[in-house]
Short mmCIF file of C-alpha atoms in Angstrom, two decimals:
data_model
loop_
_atom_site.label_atom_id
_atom_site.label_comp_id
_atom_site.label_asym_id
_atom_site.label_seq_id
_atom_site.Cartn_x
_atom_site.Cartn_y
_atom_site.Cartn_z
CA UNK A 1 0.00 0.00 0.00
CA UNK A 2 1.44 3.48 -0.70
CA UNK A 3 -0.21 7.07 -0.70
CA UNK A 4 -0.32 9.04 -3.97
CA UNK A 5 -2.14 11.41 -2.59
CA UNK A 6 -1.43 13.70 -0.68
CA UNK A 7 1.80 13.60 -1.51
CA UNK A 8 4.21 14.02 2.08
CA UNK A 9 7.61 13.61 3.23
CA UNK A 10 6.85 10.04 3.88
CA UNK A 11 5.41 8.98 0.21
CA UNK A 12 7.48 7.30 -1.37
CA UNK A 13 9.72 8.49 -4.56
CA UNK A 14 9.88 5.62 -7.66
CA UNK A 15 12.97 4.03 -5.55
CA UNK A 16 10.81 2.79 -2.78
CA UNK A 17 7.54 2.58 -4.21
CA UNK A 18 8.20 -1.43 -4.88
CA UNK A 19 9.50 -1.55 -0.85
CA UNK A 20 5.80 0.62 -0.22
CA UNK A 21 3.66 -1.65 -2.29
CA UNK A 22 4.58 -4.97 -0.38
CA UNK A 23 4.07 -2.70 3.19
CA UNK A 24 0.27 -3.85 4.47
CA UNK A 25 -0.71 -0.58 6.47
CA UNK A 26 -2.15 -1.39 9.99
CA UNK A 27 -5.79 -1.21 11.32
CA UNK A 28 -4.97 1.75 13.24
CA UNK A 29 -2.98 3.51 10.39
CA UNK A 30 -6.39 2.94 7.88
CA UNK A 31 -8.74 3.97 10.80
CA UNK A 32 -6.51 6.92 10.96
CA UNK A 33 -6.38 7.98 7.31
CA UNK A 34 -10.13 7.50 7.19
CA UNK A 35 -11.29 9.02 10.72
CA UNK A 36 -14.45 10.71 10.56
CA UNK A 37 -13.95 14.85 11.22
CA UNK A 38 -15.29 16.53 13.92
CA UNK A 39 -18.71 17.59 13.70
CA UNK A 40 -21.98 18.34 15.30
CA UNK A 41 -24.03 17.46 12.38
CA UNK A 42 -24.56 14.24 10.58
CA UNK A 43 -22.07 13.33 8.54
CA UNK A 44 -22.42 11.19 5.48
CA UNK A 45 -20.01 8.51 4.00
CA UNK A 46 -20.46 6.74 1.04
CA UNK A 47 -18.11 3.67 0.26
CA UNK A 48 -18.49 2.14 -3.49
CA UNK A 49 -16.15 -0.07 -5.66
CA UNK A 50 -16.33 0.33 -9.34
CA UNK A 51 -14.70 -0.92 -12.60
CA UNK A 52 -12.55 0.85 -14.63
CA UNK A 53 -15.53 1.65 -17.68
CA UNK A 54 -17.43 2.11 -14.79
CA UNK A 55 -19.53 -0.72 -13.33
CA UNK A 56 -20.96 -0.74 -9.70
CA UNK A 57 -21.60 -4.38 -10.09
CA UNK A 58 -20.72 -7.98 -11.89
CA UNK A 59 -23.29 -10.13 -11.95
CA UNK A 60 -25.72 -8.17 -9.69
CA UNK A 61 -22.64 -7.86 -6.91
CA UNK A 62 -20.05 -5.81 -6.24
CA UNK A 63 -17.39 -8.33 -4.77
CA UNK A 64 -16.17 -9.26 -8.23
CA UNK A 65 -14.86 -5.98 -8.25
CA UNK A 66 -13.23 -5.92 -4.43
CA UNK A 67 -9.91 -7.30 -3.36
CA UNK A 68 -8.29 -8.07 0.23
CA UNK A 69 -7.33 -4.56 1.05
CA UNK A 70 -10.49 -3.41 -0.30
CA UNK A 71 -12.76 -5.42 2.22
CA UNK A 72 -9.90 -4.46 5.23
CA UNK A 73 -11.04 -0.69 4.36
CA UNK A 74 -14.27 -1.86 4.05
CA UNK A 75 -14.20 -3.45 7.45
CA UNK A 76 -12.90 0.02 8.91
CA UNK A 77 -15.04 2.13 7.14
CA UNK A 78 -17.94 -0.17 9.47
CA UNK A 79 -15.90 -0.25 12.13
CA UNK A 80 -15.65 3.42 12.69
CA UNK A 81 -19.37 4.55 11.57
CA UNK A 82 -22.26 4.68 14.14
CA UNK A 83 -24.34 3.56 11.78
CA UNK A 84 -24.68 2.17 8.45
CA UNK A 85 -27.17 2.83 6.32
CA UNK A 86 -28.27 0.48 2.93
CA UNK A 87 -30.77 -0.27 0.82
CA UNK A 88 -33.21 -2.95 0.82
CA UNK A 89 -32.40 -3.85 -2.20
CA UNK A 90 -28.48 -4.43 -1.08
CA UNK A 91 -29.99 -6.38 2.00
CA UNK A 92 -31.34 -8.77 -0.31
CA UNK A 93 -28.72 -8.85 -3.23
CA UNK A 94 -25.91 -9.28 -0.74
CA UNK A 95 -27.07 -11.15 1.72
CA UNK A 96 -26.13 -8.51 5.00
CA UNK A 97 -25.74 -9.77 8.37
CA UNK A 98 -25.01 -7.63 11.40
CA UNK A 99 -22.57 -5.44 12.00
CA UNK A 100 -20.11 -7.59 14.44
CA UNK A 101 -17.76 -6.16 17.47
CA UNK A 102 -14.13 -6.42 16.34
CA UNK A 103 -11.80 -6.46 19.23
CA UNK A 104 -9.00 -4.32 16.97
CA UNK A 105 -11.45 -1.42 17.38
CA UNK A 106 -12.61 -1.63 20.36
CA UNK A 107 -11.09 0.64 22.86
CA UNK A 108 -10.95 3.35 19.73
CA UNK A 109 -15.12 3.43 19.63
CA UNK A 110 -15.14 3.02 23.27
CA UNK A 111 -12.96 6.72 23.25
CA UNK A 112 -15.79 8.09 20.59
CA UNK A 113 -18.66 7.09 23.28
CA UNK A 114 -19.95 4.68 20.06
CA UNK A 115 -21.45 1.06 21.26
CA UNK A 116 -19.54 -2.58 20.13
CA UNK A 117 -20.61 -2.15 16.60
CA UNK A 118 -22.54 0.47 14.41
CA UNK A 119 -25.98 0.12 13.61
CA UNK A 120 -27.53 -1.31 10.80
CA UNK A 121 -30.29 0.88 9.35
CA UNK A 122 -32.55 -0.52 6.40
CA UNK A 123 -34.09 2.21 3.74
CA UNK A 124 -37.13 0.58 2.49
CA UNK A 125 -40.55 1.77 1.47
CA UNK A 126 -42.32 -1.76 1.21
CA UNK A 127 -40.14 -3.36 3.85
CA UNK A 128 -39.93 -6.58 1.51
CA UNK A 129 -37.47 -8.18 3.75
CA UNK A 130 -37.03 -11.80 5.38
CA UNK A 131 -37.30 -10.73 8.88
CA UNK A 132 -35.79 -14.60 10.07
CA UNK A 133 -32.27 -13.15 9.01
CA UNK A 134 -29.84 -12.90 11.50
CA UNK A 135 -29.92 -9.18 10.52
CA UNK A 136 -33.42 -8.85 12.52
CA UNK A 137 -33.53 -11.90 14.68
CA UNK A 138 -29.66 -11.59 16.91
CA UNK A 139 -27.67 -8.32 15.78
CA UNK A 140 -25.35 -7.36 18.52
CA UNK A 141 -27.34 -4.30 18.38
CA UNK A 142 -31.31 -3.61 16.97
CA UNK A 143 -31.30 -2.99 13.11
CA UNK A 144 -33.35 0.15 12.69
CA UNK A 145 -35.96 -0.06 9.51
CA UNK A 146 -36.40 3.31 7.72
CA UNK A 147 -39.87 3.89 5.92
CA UNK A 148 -42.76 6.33 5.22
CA UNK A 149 -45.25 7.29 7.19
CA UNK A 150 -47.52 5.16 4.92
CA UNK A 151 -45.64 1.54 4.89
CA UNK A 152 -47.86 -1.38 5.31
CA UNK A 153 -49.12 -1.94 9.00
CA UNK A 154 -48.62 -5.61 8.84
CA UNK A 155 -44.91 -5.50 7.21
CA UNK A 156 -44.44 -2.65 10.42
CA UNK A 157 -45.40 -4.94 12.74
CA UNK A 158 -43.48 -8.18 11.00
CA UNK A 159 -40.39 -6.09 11.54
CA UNK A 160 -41.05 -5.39 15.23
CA UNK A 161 -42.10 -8.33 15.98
CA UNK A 162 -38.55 -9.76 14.67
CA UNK A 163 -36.75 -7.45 16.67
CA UNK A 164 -36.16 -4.51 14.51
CA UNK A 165 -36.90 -0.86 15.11
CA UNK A 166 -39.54 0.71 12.77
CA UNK A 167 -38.31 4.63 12.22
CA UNK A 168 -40.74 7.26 10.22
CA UNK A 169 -38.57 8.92 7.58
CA UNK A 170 -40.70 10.18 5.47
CA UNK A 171 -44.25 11.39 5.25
CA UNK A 172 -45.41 9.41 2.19
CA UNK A 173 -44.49 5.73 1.35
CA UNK A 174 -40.77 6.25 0.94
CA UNK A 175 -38.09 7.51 2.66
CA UNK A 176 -37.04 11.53 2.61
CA UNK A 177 -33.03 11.44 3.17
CA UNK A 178 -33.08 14.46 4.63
CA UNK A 179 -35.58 13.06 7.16
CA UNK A 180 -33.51 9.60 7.33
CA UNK A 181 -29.96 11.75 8.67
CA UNK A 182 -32.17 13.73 10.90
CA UNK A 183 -33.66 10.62 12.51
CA UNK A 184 -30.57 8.60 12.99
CA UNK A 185 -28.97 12.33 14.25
CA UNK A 186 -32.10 12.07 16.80
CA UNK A 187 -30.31 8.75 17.83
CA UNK A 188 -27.25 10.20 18.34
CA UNK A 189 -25.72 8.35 15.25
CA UNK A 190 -23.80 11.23 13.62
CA UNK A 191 -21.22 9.37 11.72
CA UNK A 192 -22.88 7.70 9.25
CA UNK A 193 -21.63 5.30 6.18
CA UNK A 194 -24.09 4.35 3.49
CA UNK A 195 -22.74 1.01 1.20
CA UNK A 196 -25.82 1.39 -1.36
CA UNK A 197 -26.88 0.30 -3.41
CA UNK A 198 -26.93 2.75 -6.23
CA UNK A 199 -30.39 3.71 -5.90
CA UNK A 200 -29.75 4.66 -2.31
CA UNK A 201 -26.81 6.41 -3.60
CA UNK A 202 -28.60 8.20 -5.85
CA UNK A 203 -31.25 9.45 -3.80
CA UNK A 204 -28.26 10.94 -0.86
CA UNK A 205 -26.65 12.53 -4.44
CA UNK A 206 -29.79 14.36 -5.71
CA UNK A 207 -31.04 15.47 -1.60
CA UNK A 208 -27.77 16.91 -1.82
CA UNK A 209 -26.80 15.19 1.57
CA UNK A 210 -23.91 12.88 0.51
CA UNK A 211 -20.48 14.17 2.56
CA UNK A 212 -18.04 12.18 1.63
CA UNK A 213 -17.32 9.44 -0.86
CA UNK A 214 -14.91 6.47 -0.48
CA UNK A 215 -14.85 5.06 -4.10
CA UNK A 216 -12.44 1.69 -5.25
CA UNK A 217 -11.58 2.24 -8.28
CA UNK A 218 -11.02 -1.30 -9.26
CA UNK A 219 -8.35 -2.22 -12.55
CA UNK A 220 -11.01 -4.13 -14.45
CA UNK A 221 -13.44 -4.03 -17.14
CA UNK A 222 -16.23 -5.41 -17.45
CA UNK A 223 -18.42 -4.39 -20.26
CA UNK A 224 -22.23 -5.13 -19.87
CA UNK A 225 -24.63 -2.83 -18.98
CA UNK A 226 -24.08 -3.33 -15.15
CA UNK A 227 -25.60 -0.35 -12.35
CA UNK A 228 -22.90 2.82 -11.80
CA UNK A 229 -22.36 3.27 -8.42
CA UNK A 230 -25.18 6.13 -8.04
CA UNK A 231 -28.71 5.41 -10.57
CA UNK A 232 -31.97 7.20 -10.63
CA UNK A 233 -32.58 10.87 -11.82
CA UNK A 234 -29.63 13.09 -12.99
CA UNK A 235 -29.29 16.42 -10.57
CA UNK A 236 -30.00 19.41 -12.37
CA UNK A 237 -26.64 20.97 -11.72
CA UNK A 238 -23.51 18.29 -11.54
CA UNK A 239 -21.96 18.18 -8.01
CA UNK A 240 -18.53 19.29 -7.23
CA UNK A 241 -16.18 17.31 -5.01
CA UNK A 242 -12.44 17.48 -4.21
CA UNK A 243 -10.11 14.92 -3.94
CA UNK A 244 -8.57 14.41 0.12
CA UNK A 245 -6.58 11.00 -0.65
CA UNK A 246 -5.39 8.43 -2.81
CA UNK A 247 -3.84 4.83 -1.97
CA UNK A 248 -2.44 1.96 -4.40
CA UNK A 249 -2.15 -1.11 -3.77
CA UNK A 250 -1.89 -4.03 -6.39
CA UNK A 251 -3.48 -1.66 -9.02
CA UNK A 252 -6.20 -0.90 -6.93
CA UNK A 253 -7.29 2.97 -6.21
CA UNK A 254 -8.53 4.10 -3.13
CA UNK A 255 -9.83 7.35 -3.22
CA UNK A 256 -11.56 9.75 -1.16
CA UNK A 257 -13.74 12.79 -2.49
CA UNK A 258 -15.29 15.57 -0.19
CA UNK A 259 -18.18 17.83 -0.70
CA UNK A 260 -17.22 21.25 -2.45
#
């Protein structure tokens, strides 16, 4: 793993790039390159892989894409977050099971005041979900289901009844991001990381809400007509991010893009 970006006193020059590549950077060194600011506000994370002509998917998943170092940053992009926050969709595509305590983290959320492991929060309008997953029935802490004001009473009460906490998001069927942030803020869950799908993506990119984006830029093609990493309705105006980091390793990019 070496940094291309930004450049320091410490990144290496072309001589000891080959001695950086082999170097596997530490748990603590990635939760320190990724640590969420400080704020008083929710913040948003987004955390995508995609292909090189610019897939979001193979197949219908994204781990085609992924490597080793991308699930470690994966692992401490959850690790970190109060809360993460997917779609149904995802839930269902990729199989999700709770978020799990990791003892490498431990005393580092225990300083933040965070609990063993963040919180799993489910967007979904219909809640169309198998409630008998270990998602609903034993997470080390309660998944939280995001819907409208106008989900179905008996899905509602199927969720509860598994173990899961219904939350209002939205005054209509679906959820209002806007509304979603605010309600996990309510919760005290201010660091949030959202891992899709692309229509959840989508819908955080066109409320204008998204923060931060963690995007693997994986050295493949793929052809196809697979997902991007962000679907639905363009924005009216394109939004502008800047670039805060970039890491290699075995061809893989790891960048990091904030809100202009």
């Amino acid at each position: 793993m070496r940094q291309l970006f930004p450049v320091t006193d410490q990144t290496p020059d072309a001589e000891g790039a080959e001695q950086a590549e082999s170097a596997e950077w530490s748990l603590d060194r990635l939760a320190d390159a990724y640590a969420y600011p400080r704020t008083d506000r929710p913040w948003l994370r987004a955390n995508m892989v995609s292909s090189l002509d610019g897939a979001g998917q193979h197949e219908g998943r994204s781990q085609p894409l992924s490597s080793d170092t991308d699930m470690r940053i994966f692992g401490t992009l959850r690790a970190l977050a109060d809360a993460v926050v997917v779609g149904a969709e995802t839930v269902r595509l990729e199989g999700y099971r709770p978020a799990r305590a990791r003892a490498e983290f431990a005393e580092r959320r225990k300083a933040a005041g965070q609990g063993p492991a963040p919180v799993i929060a489910v967007v979904t309008a219909s809640l169309d979900l198998d409630f008998s997953l270990p998602l609903f029935t034993s997470p080390l802490v309660p998944t939280l289901i995001l819907t409208g004001a106008a989900a179905d009473p008996d899905r509602v009460r199927a969720a509860e009844r598994a173990g899961a906490e219904v939350v209002v998001a939205g005054d209509g069927p679906g959820v209002e991001p806007e509304w979603a942030l605010q309600a996990l803020a309510d919760r005290g869950l201010l660091r949030l990381l959202t891992e899709g799908g692309p229509r959840l993506l989508g819908q955080f990119v066109a409320a204008g809400v998204l923060d931060e984006l963690c995007l693997t830029v994986s050295p493949t093609l793929t052809a196809g007509d697979a997902q991007r990493i962000a679907g639905g309705p363009a924005v009216k105006v394109p939004q502008r991010f800047a670039p805060t980091s970039v890491l290699e390793d075995a061809g893989f990019l790891y960048t990091r893009y904030r809100r202009i």
